[in-house]
Short mmCIF file of C-alpha atoms in Angstrom, two decimals:
data_model
loop_
_atom_site.label_atom_id
_atom_site.label_comp_id
_atom_site.label_asym_id
_atom_site.label_seq_id
_atom_site.Cartn_x
_atom_site.Cartn_y
_atom_site.Cartn_z
CA MET A 30 0.80 33.74 -12.64
CA ALA A 31 2.23 34.41 -16.09
CA VAL A 32 5.08 32.30 -17.39
CA GLY A 33 7.51 35.21 -17.48
CA GLU A 34 6.97 36.00 -13.79
CA CYS A 35 8.34 32.67 -12.53
CA ILE A 36 11.91 32.70 -13.82
CA SER A 37 13.73 35.73 -15.09
CA LEU A 38 15.72 35.45 -18.29
CA ALA A 39 18.86 36.18 -16.26
CA ALA A 40 18.32 32.94 -14.33
CA ILE A 41 18.39 30.83 -17.50
CA GLN A 42 22.00 30.41 -18.47
CA ASN A 43 23.77 29.23 -21.59
CA PHE A 44 27.14 27.86 -20.49
CA ALA A 45 27.77 25.74 -23.58
CA SER A 46 29.63 26.69 -26.73
CA LYS A 47 27.19 27.49 -29.50
CA ASP A 48 27.90 26.22 -32.99
CA VAL A 49 27.41 29.57 -34.73
CA ASN A 50 30.97 29.32 -36.04
CA ARG A 51 32.11 25.75 -36.41
CA ILE A 52 34.28 24.53 -33.51
CA ILE A 53 37.05 22.12 -34.41
CA GLY A 54 38.12 19.35 -32.04
CA GLN A 55 36.91 18.20 -28.65
CA ILE A 56 35.63 20.27 -25.77
CA GLY A 57 38.42 20.22 -23.16
CA ARG A 58 37.70 18.44 -19.90
CA VAL A 59 37.91 20.39 -16.66
CA LEU A 60 40.93 19.57 -14.50
CA ALA A 61 40.13 18.47 -10.96
CA ARG A 62 42.51 19.31 -8.16
CA LYS A 63 44.01 16.29 -6.45
CA SER A 64 43.25 16.10 -2.76
CA PRO A 65 44.41 13.58 -0.15
CA TYR A 66 41.76 14.38 2.47
CA ILE A 67 39.08 11.95 1.33
CA ASN A 68 41.59 9.11 1.79
CA SER A 69 42.50 10.18 5.33
CA ILE A 70 39.12 9.48 6.99
CA ASP A 71 37.20 6.25 7.51
CA GLY A 72 33.62 5.93 6.28
CA GLY A 73 30.44 4.22 7.45
CA THR A 74 26.66 4.35 7.55
CA LEU A 75 24.47 6.36 9.93
CA PRO A 76 21.33 4.46 11.00
CA ASN A 77 17.99 6.29 10.82
CA VAL A 78 17.44 6.26 14.59
CA SER A 79 17.81 9.79 15.96
CA ASP A 80 18.31 13.44 15.00
CA VAL A 81 21.19 13.80 17.48
CA VAL A 82 23.53 10.82 17.76
CA ARG A 83 25.77 10.04 20.73
CA SER A 84 29.27 8.77 20.12
CA VAL A 85 30.64 6.96 23.18
CA VAL A 86 34.40 6.47 23.34
CA GLU A 87 35.74 4.13 26.01
CA GLU A 88 38.73 5.71 27.73
CA MET A 89 41.91 3.96 28.83
CA ALA A 90 41.47 2.44 32.30
CA VAL A 91 43.36 4.11 35.16
CA PRO A 92 45.16 1.45 37.22
CA ALA A 93 45.57 1.94 40.93
CA ALA A 94 49.20 0.88 40.58
CA SER A 95 51.79 3.35 39.34
CA LEU A 96 52.90 2.95 35.72
CA ALA A 97 56.25 4.45 36.67
CA SER A 98 57.01 2.12 39.53
CA PRO A 99 54.40 -0.62 39.99
CA THR A 100 54.86 -2.20 43.37
CA PHE A 101 54.80 -5.99 43.71
CA VAL A 102 54.86 -7.66 47.13
CA ASN A 103 55.79 -11.11 48.24
CA ASP A 104 53.02 -13.55 47.47
CA THR A 105 53.21 -15.16 50.89
CA THR A 106 52.08 -11.90 52.56
CA LEU A 107 48.80 -11.57 50.62
CA CYS A 108 46.51 -13.81 52.62
CA GLY A 109 43.36 -11.78 53.27
CA VAL A 110 44.75 -8.66 51.56
CA GLY A 111 42.50 -6.92 49.01
CA ALA A 112 43.28 -4.51 46.16
CA THR A 113 42.45 -0.93 45.29
CA PRO A 114 40.01 -0.99 42.34
CA ASP A 115 41.10 0.44 39.01
CA VAL A 116 38.79 3.06 37.51
CA VAL A 117 37.32 3.25 34.03
CA GLY A 118 35.30 5.84 32.11
CA SER A 119 34.06 7.00 28.76
CA THR A 120 33.75 10.28 26.85
CA GLU A 121 30.63 11.14 24.87
CA TYR A 122 30.25 13.38 21.85
CA GLN A 123 27.12 14.41 20.02
CA PHE A 124 26.89 14.79 16.26
CA GLN A 125 24.18 15.22 13.63
CA LEU A 126 23.51 14.52 10.00
CA GLN A 127 24.11 17.70 7.99
CA THR A 128 23.42 18.56 4.38
CA LEU A 129 24.76 20.86 1.69
CA ARG A 130 22.47 21.39 -1.29
CA GLY A 131 23.47 22.77 -4.65
CA ALA A 132 22.19 23.11 -8.17
CA GLY A 133 23.54 23.78 -11.60
CA PRO A 134 22.22 26.68 -13.67
CA ARG A 135 18.82 26.42 -15.35
CA VAL A 136 19.36 25.40 -18.93
CA CYS A 137 17.04 26.49 -21.72
CA VAL A 138 16.33 23.93 -24.48
CA LYS A 139 16.21 26.74 -27.03
CA GLN A 140 19.88 27.41 -26.36
CA ALA A 141 20.94 23.77 -26.00
CA ARG A 142 19.70 22.93 -29.48
CA THR A 143 22.50 24.83 -31.22
CA ALA A 144 25.27 23.99 -28.74
CA PHE A 145 28.41 22.25 -29.94
CA LYS A 146 28.18 18.51 -29.35
CA GLY A 147 29.77 17.59 -26.05
CA SER A 148 29.49 21.02 -24.41
CA TYR A 149 26.77 20.10 -21.95
CA LEU A 150 28.34 16.73 -21.22
CA GLN A 151 31.57 18.45 -20.20
CA ALA A 152 29.59 20.94 -18.11
CA GLN A 153 28.17 17.94 -16.27
CA VAL A 154 31.68 16.56 -15.72
CA SER A 155 32.69 19.99 -14.39
CA LEU A 156 29.85 19.93 -11.85
CA GLU A 157 30.75 16.38 -10.78
CA LYS A 158 34.35 17.38 -10.10
CA THR A 159 33.21 20.45 -8.19
CA ILE A 160 31.17 18.17 -5.93
CA LEU A 161 34.30 16.11 -5.23
CA GLN A 162 36.14 19.35 -4.49
CA LEU A 163 33.40 20.31 -2.00
CA ILE A 164 33.58 16.93 -0.22
CA ASN A 165 37.34 17.26 0.24
CA ALA A 166 37.00 20.88 1.39
CA ASP A 167 34.39 19.83 3.94
CA ILE A 168 36.62 17.10 5.42
CA ARG A 169 39.52 19.57 5.67
CA TYR A 170 37.34 22.22 7.33
CA GLN A 171 35.99 19.71 9.87
CA TYR A 172 39.58 18.75 10.70
CA LEU A 173 40.28 22.43 11.33
CA LEU A 174 37.19 22.95 13.49
CA GLN A 175 37.00 19.70 15.46
CA SER A 176 40.65 18.70 15.84
CA GLY A 177 41.66 18.24 19.46
CA ILE A 178 45.21 19.60 19.09
CA LYS A 179 46.22 22.96 17.60
CA TYR A 180 49.70 24.41 17.10
CA VAL A 181 50.85 27.96 16.24
CA VAL A 182 54.37 28.25 14.80
CA ASP A 183 55.79 31.05 16.95
CA SER A 184 59.61 31.10 16.98
CA THR A 185 59.70 33.25 20.14
CA ALA A 186 57.72 30.84 22.33
CA THR A 187 58.20 27.33 23.69
CA PHE A 188 56.63 24.21 22.21
CA ALA A 189 54.22 24.00 25.16
CA ALA A 190 53.16 27.65 24.77
CA ASN A 191 52.39 27.15 21.07
CA LEU A 192 50.35 23.98 21.69
CA THR A 193 46.71 23.84 22.81
CA GLY A 194 44.41 20.88 23.45
CA ASP A 195 44.59 17.52 25.15
CA MET A 196 43.40 13.94 24.95
CA GLN A 197 39.74 13.56 23.86
CA GLN A 198 39.28 17.33 23.56
CA ILE A 199 37.31 18.58 20.58
CA ASN A 200 36.86 21.98 18.89
CA THR A 201 40.12 23.18 20.44
CA LEU A 202 41.10 26.80 19.69
CA PHE A 203 44.54 27.94 18.56
CA ALA A 204 46.71 29.89 20.97
CA ALA A 205 45.59 33.50 20.59
CA LYS A 206 48.58 34.80 18.61
CA ASN A 207 49.78 34.99 15.03
CA PRO A 208 52.59 32.73 13.75
CA ASP A 209 55.87 34.31 12.69
CA ALA A 210 57.67 31.45 10.89
CA PRO A 211 57.13 28.51 8.54
CA MET A 212 57.05 24.96 9.88
CA ASN A 213 60.29 22.99 10.16
CA PHE A 214 60.92 19.25 10.34
CA LYS A 215 62.28 19.37 13.89
CA THR A 216 58.96 20.74 15.17
CA LEU A 217 57.06 18.24 13.04
CA TYR A 218 59.04 15.38 14.56
CA LYS A 219 58.36 16.78 18.04
CA LEU A 220 54.62 16.78 17.28
CA GLY A 221 54.86 13.17 16.07
CA THR A 222 56.56 12.20 19.33
CA PHE A 223 53.87 14.09 21.25
CA LEU A 224 51.13 12.15 19.42
CA ARG A 225 52.78 8.79 20.08
CA GLU A 226 53.89 9.25 23.68
CA GLU A 227 51.36 11.64 25.19
CA MET A 228 48.21 11.22 23.08
CA LEU A 229 48.80 7.45 22.54
CA ALA A 230 47.89 7.93 18.87
CA GLU A 231 48.19 4.98 16.50
CA PRO A 232 49.79 5.76 13.10
CA PHE A 233 48.35 4.47 9.83
CA ALA A 234 49.66 0.98 9.06
CA THR A 235 50.81 0.33 5.47
CA SER A 236 52.86 -2.32 3.70
CA GLU A 237 55.87 0.02 4.00
CA GLY A 238 55.49 0.65 7.73
CA GLU A 239 53.55 2.89 10.12
CA PHE A 240 53.18 6.59 9.35
CA PHE A 241 51.40 9.72 10.49
CA GLN A 242 49.87 11.51 7.50
CA VAL A 243 51.14 15.03 6.85
CA ILE A 244 49.02 17.13 4.46
CA ALA A 245 50.48 20.51 3.53
CA SER A 246 51.06 22.86 0.62
CA ALA A 247 53.74 22.15 -1.98
CA ASP A 248 55.85 25.03 -0.64
CA GLN A 249 55.73 23.72 2.93
CA ILE A 250 56.67 20.19 1.87
CA GLU A 251 59.55 21.69 -0.10
CA ASN A 252 60.59 23.46 3.12
CA PHE A 253 60.76 20.06 4.79
CA ARG A 254 62.87 18.72 1.90
CA ASN A 255 65.24 21.68 2.19
CA ASP A 256 65.58 21.36 5.96
CA ALA A 257 69.28 20.81 6.66
CA ASP A 258 68.91 17.49 8.49
CA VAL A 259 66.36 16.11 6.01
CA LYS A 260 68.47 17.14 3.02
CA GLU A 261 71.52 15.29 4.32
CA ASP A 262 69.47 12.15 5.01
CA LEU A 263 67.92 12.19 1.55
CA ILE A 264 71.27 12.67 -0.16
CA GLY A 265 72.62 9.68 1.80
CA LEU A 266 69.64 7.54 0.87
CA THR A 267 69.95 8.42 -2.81
CA THR A 268 73.70 7.84 -2.86
CA GLY A 269 73.09 4.44 -1.33
CA SER A 270 70.61 3.64 -4.13
CA PHE A 271 67.66 3.38 -1.80
CA LYS A 272 64.33 3.87 -3.58
CA LEU A 273 63.00 6.09 -0.77
CA GLY A 274 65.62 8.75 -1.42
CA GLU A 275 64.89 8.88 -5.14
CA THR A 276 61.14 9.18 -4.53
CA ALA A 277 61.57 11.84 -1.88
CA ILE A 278 63.66 14.05 -4.15
CA SER A 279 61.90 13.64 -7.49
CA GLY A 280 58.35 12.54 -6.60
CA TYR A 281 55.15 14.62 -6.60
CA SER A 282 54.90 13.77 -2.91
CA PHE A 283 57.17 11.65 -0.79
CA GLN A 284 56.28 8.97 1.72
CA GLY A 285 57.85 7.00 4.50
CA TYR A 286 60.43 9.39 5.97
CA ARG A 287 61.03 8.95 9.73
CA GLY A 288 57.46 7.97 10.53
CA PHE A 289 55.64 10.49 8.29
CA ALA A 290 53.83 10.13 4.97
CA PHE A 291 53.47 13.37 3.02
CA GLY A 292 50.63 14.50 0.76
CA ILE A 293 50.24 17.78 -1.10
CA ASP A 294 47.16 19.96 -0.66
CA GLN A 295 47.00 21.83 -3.96
CA GLN A 296 44.69 24.50 -2.56
CA PRO A 297 45.55 24.77 1.16
CA LEU A 298 43.61 26.71 3.76
CA ARG A 299 44.93 30.24 4.18
CA ALA A 300 44.05 32.96 6.66
CA THR A 301 44.63 36.65 7.22
CA ALA A 302 44.49 36.67 11.03
CA ASN A 303 44.11 34.63 14.20
CA VAL A 304 41.41 36.29 16.30
CA ALA A 305 41.08 34.82 19.80
CA GLY A 306 42.15 31.42 18.53
CA VAL A 307 39.89 31.37 15.46
CA LEU A 308 41.40 31.83 12.00
CA THR A 309 39.98 34.33 9.52
CA LEU A 310 39.89 32.08 6.46
CA VAL A 311 40.00 33.20 2.82
CA ASN A 312 38.03 31.50 0.05
CA PRO A 313 40.63 30.32 -2.52
CA ILE A 314 38.39 31.01 -5.50
CA VAL A 315 36.25 33.77 -6.98
CA SER A 316 33.63 33.56 -9.70
CA THR A 317 34.56 35.19 -13.01
CA ALA A 318 32.44 35.71 -16.11
CA VAL A 319 33.83 33.85 -19.12
CA THR A 320 32.71 33.47 -22.73
CA ASN A 321 29.76 31.28 -21.76
CA GLY A 322 28.70 31.47 -18.11
CA PHE A 323 31.09 31.65 -15.14
CA ALA A 324 34.27 29.91 -14.00
CA GLN A 325 36.59 29.56 -11.00
CA ARG A 326 39.59 31.83 -10.77
CA ARG A 327 42.11 32.19 -7.95
CA ASN A 328 41.21 34.74 -5.32
CA PRO A 329 43.90 37.48 -5.10
CA ALA A 330 43.26 37.72 -1.35
CA TRP A 331 44.00 33.98 -1.00
CA VAL A 332 47.18 34.29 -3.08
CA ALA A 333 48.43 37.09 -0.81
CA ALA A 334 47.24 35.63 2.52
CA THR A 335 49.90 35.67 5.22
CA TYR A 336 49.10 32.45 7.07
CA GLU A 337 48.58 28.85 5.97
CA VAL A 338 47.32 25.63 7.59
CA MET A 339 48.66 22.07 7.47
CA PHE A 340 47.60 18.89 9.26
CA VAL A 341 49.23 15.91 10.97
CA ILE A 342 46.76 13.02 11.10
CA ALA A 343 46.81 9.72 12.99
CA GLY A 344 44.41 6.82 12.52
CA ASN A 345 40.92 6.53 14.01
CA ALA A 346 40.38 10.26 14.56
CA PHE A 347 36.97 10.73 12.92
CA LYS A 348 34.50 8.85 10.74
CA ARG A 349 32.48 10.30 7.87
CA LEU A 350 29.06 8.65 7.95
CA VAL A 351 26.38 8.76 5.25
CA PRO A 352 22.68 8.06 5.97
CA GLU A 353 20.91 4.80 5.31
CA SER A 354 18.52 4.93 2.38
CA TYR A 355 15.03 6.10 3.43
CA VAL A 356 11.96 6.19 1.18
CA GLY A 357 9.24 6.40 3.84
CA GLU A 358 6.84 3.75 5.12
CA GLY A 359 3.23 2.72 4.58
CA THR A 360 1.51 5.18 2.29
CA PHE A 361 4.07 7.88 3.13
CA ARG A 362 6.45 7.34 0.25
CA PHE A 363 9.28 9.60 -0.89
CA ALA A 364 11.65 9.54 -3.81
CA PRO A 365 15.12 8.16 -2.89
CA GLN A 366 17.16 10.97 -1.37
CA LEU A 367 20.48 12.11 -2.79
CA ALA A 368 23.25 11.72 -0.23
CA MET A 369 26.63 11.23 -1.90
CA GLY A 370 26.62 14.30 -4.12
CA GLU A 371 25.05 12.50 -7.08
CA LEU A 372 23.95 14.77 -9.93
CA GLU A 373 20.28 14.42 -10.86
CA TRP A 374 18.73 16.10 -13.89
CA THR A 375 15.32 17.61 -13.07
CA TYR A 376 12.90 18.46 -15.84
CA PHE A 377 9.25 18.96 -14.99
CA ARG A 378 6.48 20.56 -16.98
CA ASP A 379 3.89 22.48 -15.00
CA ASN A 380 1.14 24.98 -15.66
CA ASP A 381 2.93 27.90 -14.02
CA CYS A 382 6.64 28.22 -14.63
CA ASN A 383 7.55 25.57 -17.18
CA LEU A 384 4.42 25.20 -19.29
CA TYR A 385 6.31 24.45 -22.50
CA GLY A 386 9.10 22.45 -20.88
CA ASP A 387 11.69 25.03 -21.87
CA PHE A 388 14.21 24.46 -19.10
CA GLY A 389 15.76 21.97 -16.67
CA GLN A 390 18.69 21.85 -14.29
CA HIS A 391 20.99 19.56 -12.33
CA ILE A 392 20.59 19.30 -8.55
CA TYR A 393 22.79 17.62 -5.98
CA GLN A 394 22.85 17.01 -2.24
CA ILE A 395 25.77 16.03 0.00
CA GLN A 396 24.74 14.47 3.32
CA ARG A 397 27.17 13.39 6.00
CA ALA A 398 27.78 13.21 9.73
CA ILE A 399 31.25 13.55 11.23
CA GLN A 400 31.64 11.15 14.16
CA PRO A 401 34.41 12.07 16.63
CA ILE A 402 36.40 9.12 17.97
CA ARG A 403 39.88 10.37 18.86
CA PRO A 404 39.85 14.10 17.99
CA GLN A 405 43.35 14.52 19.44
CA ASN A 406 44.65 12.39 16.56
CA VAL A 407 44.39 15.40 14.24
CA VAL A 408 46.80 18.30 14.76
CA ALA A 409 46.00 21.53 12.89
CA ILE A 410 49.08 23.74 12.46
CA VAL A 411 49.05 27.38 11.38
CA TYR A 412 52.31 28.93 10.17
CA LYS A 413 53.50 32.03 8.36
CA ARG A 414 54.18 31.96 4.62
CA CYS A 415 57.54 33.39 3.58
CA GLN A 416 56.34 34.61 0.20
CA ASP A 417 59.34 36.74 -0.73
CA ASP A 418 62.05 34.16 -0.04
CA VAL A 419 62.31 33.19 -3.70
CA ASN A 420 64.04 36.27 -5.09
CA PRO A 421 67.10 35.26 -7.13
CA ALA A 422 70.52 36.60 -6.18
CA PRO A 423 72.00 39.16 -8.62
CA CYS A 424 74.98 38.28 -10.76
CA ALA A 425 78.40 39.21 -9.36
CA VAL A 426 79.48 40.84 -12.64
#
């Protein structure tokens, strides 16, 4: 095979800034979007024991006595009297190790030679931040898929009609209807009460108290701030010189309000429809050709999407497990596998496609298994975006 038949010229990309005309200053670093999802899930290690792993969750025991009115009898009457046994049980889930592989563009040394110093280093930083973006997006998507409780914000229906799912359920579908309103704090508080009292969910414990995590878009969190009851509370807290009020009004995100801690998803999930309980999601980005190579740009369909997703998260819902290191055994030896999204530069000379060592590229691999523990501790909420509610009022004169 001739050298030119292996890799087309179109596959070898120059994404650096060439120094044909002198560039002044530093190459700007890419900005990574902040995401709270990676901090909302516990981690661990997956042993190399099986392709399919069973997760066994011990359920709460069911006592024979009533929890509403347990009946006690006089002790003197119990000679020879037995008891009805309580019952116990467990729920099992199955999960597997899954992998996402990616690679940077093939880079030609002939083009790298004249690149401005620092260009390729910043391209590497860009790839590293994209990997972090992918990890966060994966956690969010698994919350959407596997969460045990779903809620559709429909102002014409009851709370019970909008809610689907139950304790230890997984992969619950939304109610088969489209939302017609944004989320409000009253409904959020009702969901928090539902998690505590009916799902027996444990909030996250912090030095400032116990909170359910709420992850939503900046607009939706602003809706919570502007809610009439919340606004009055925050004004009172600020007037009283409490630090919580000041943070809630002026902070990037606010925390510790009536049992909820709030985090902003800078690029939230959006959808165009709810088809039989499954959302039609829109990719938030598109690829656009730029001066050298390609770059992310916002997707117009995502900007205009009608529906948006937020999450309420309690502790111990899922774990994100990574595999133990495996390099083979005996004479069967393998190179250490990438698992955490590490970037590795590959550059091999061979007699077919890279005879002169003209090109190389970065590769990466993200491996993880999502272990369900208490899937009902994640509530996925879909609501309608009121996109045109920002029009200013005209002047009176």
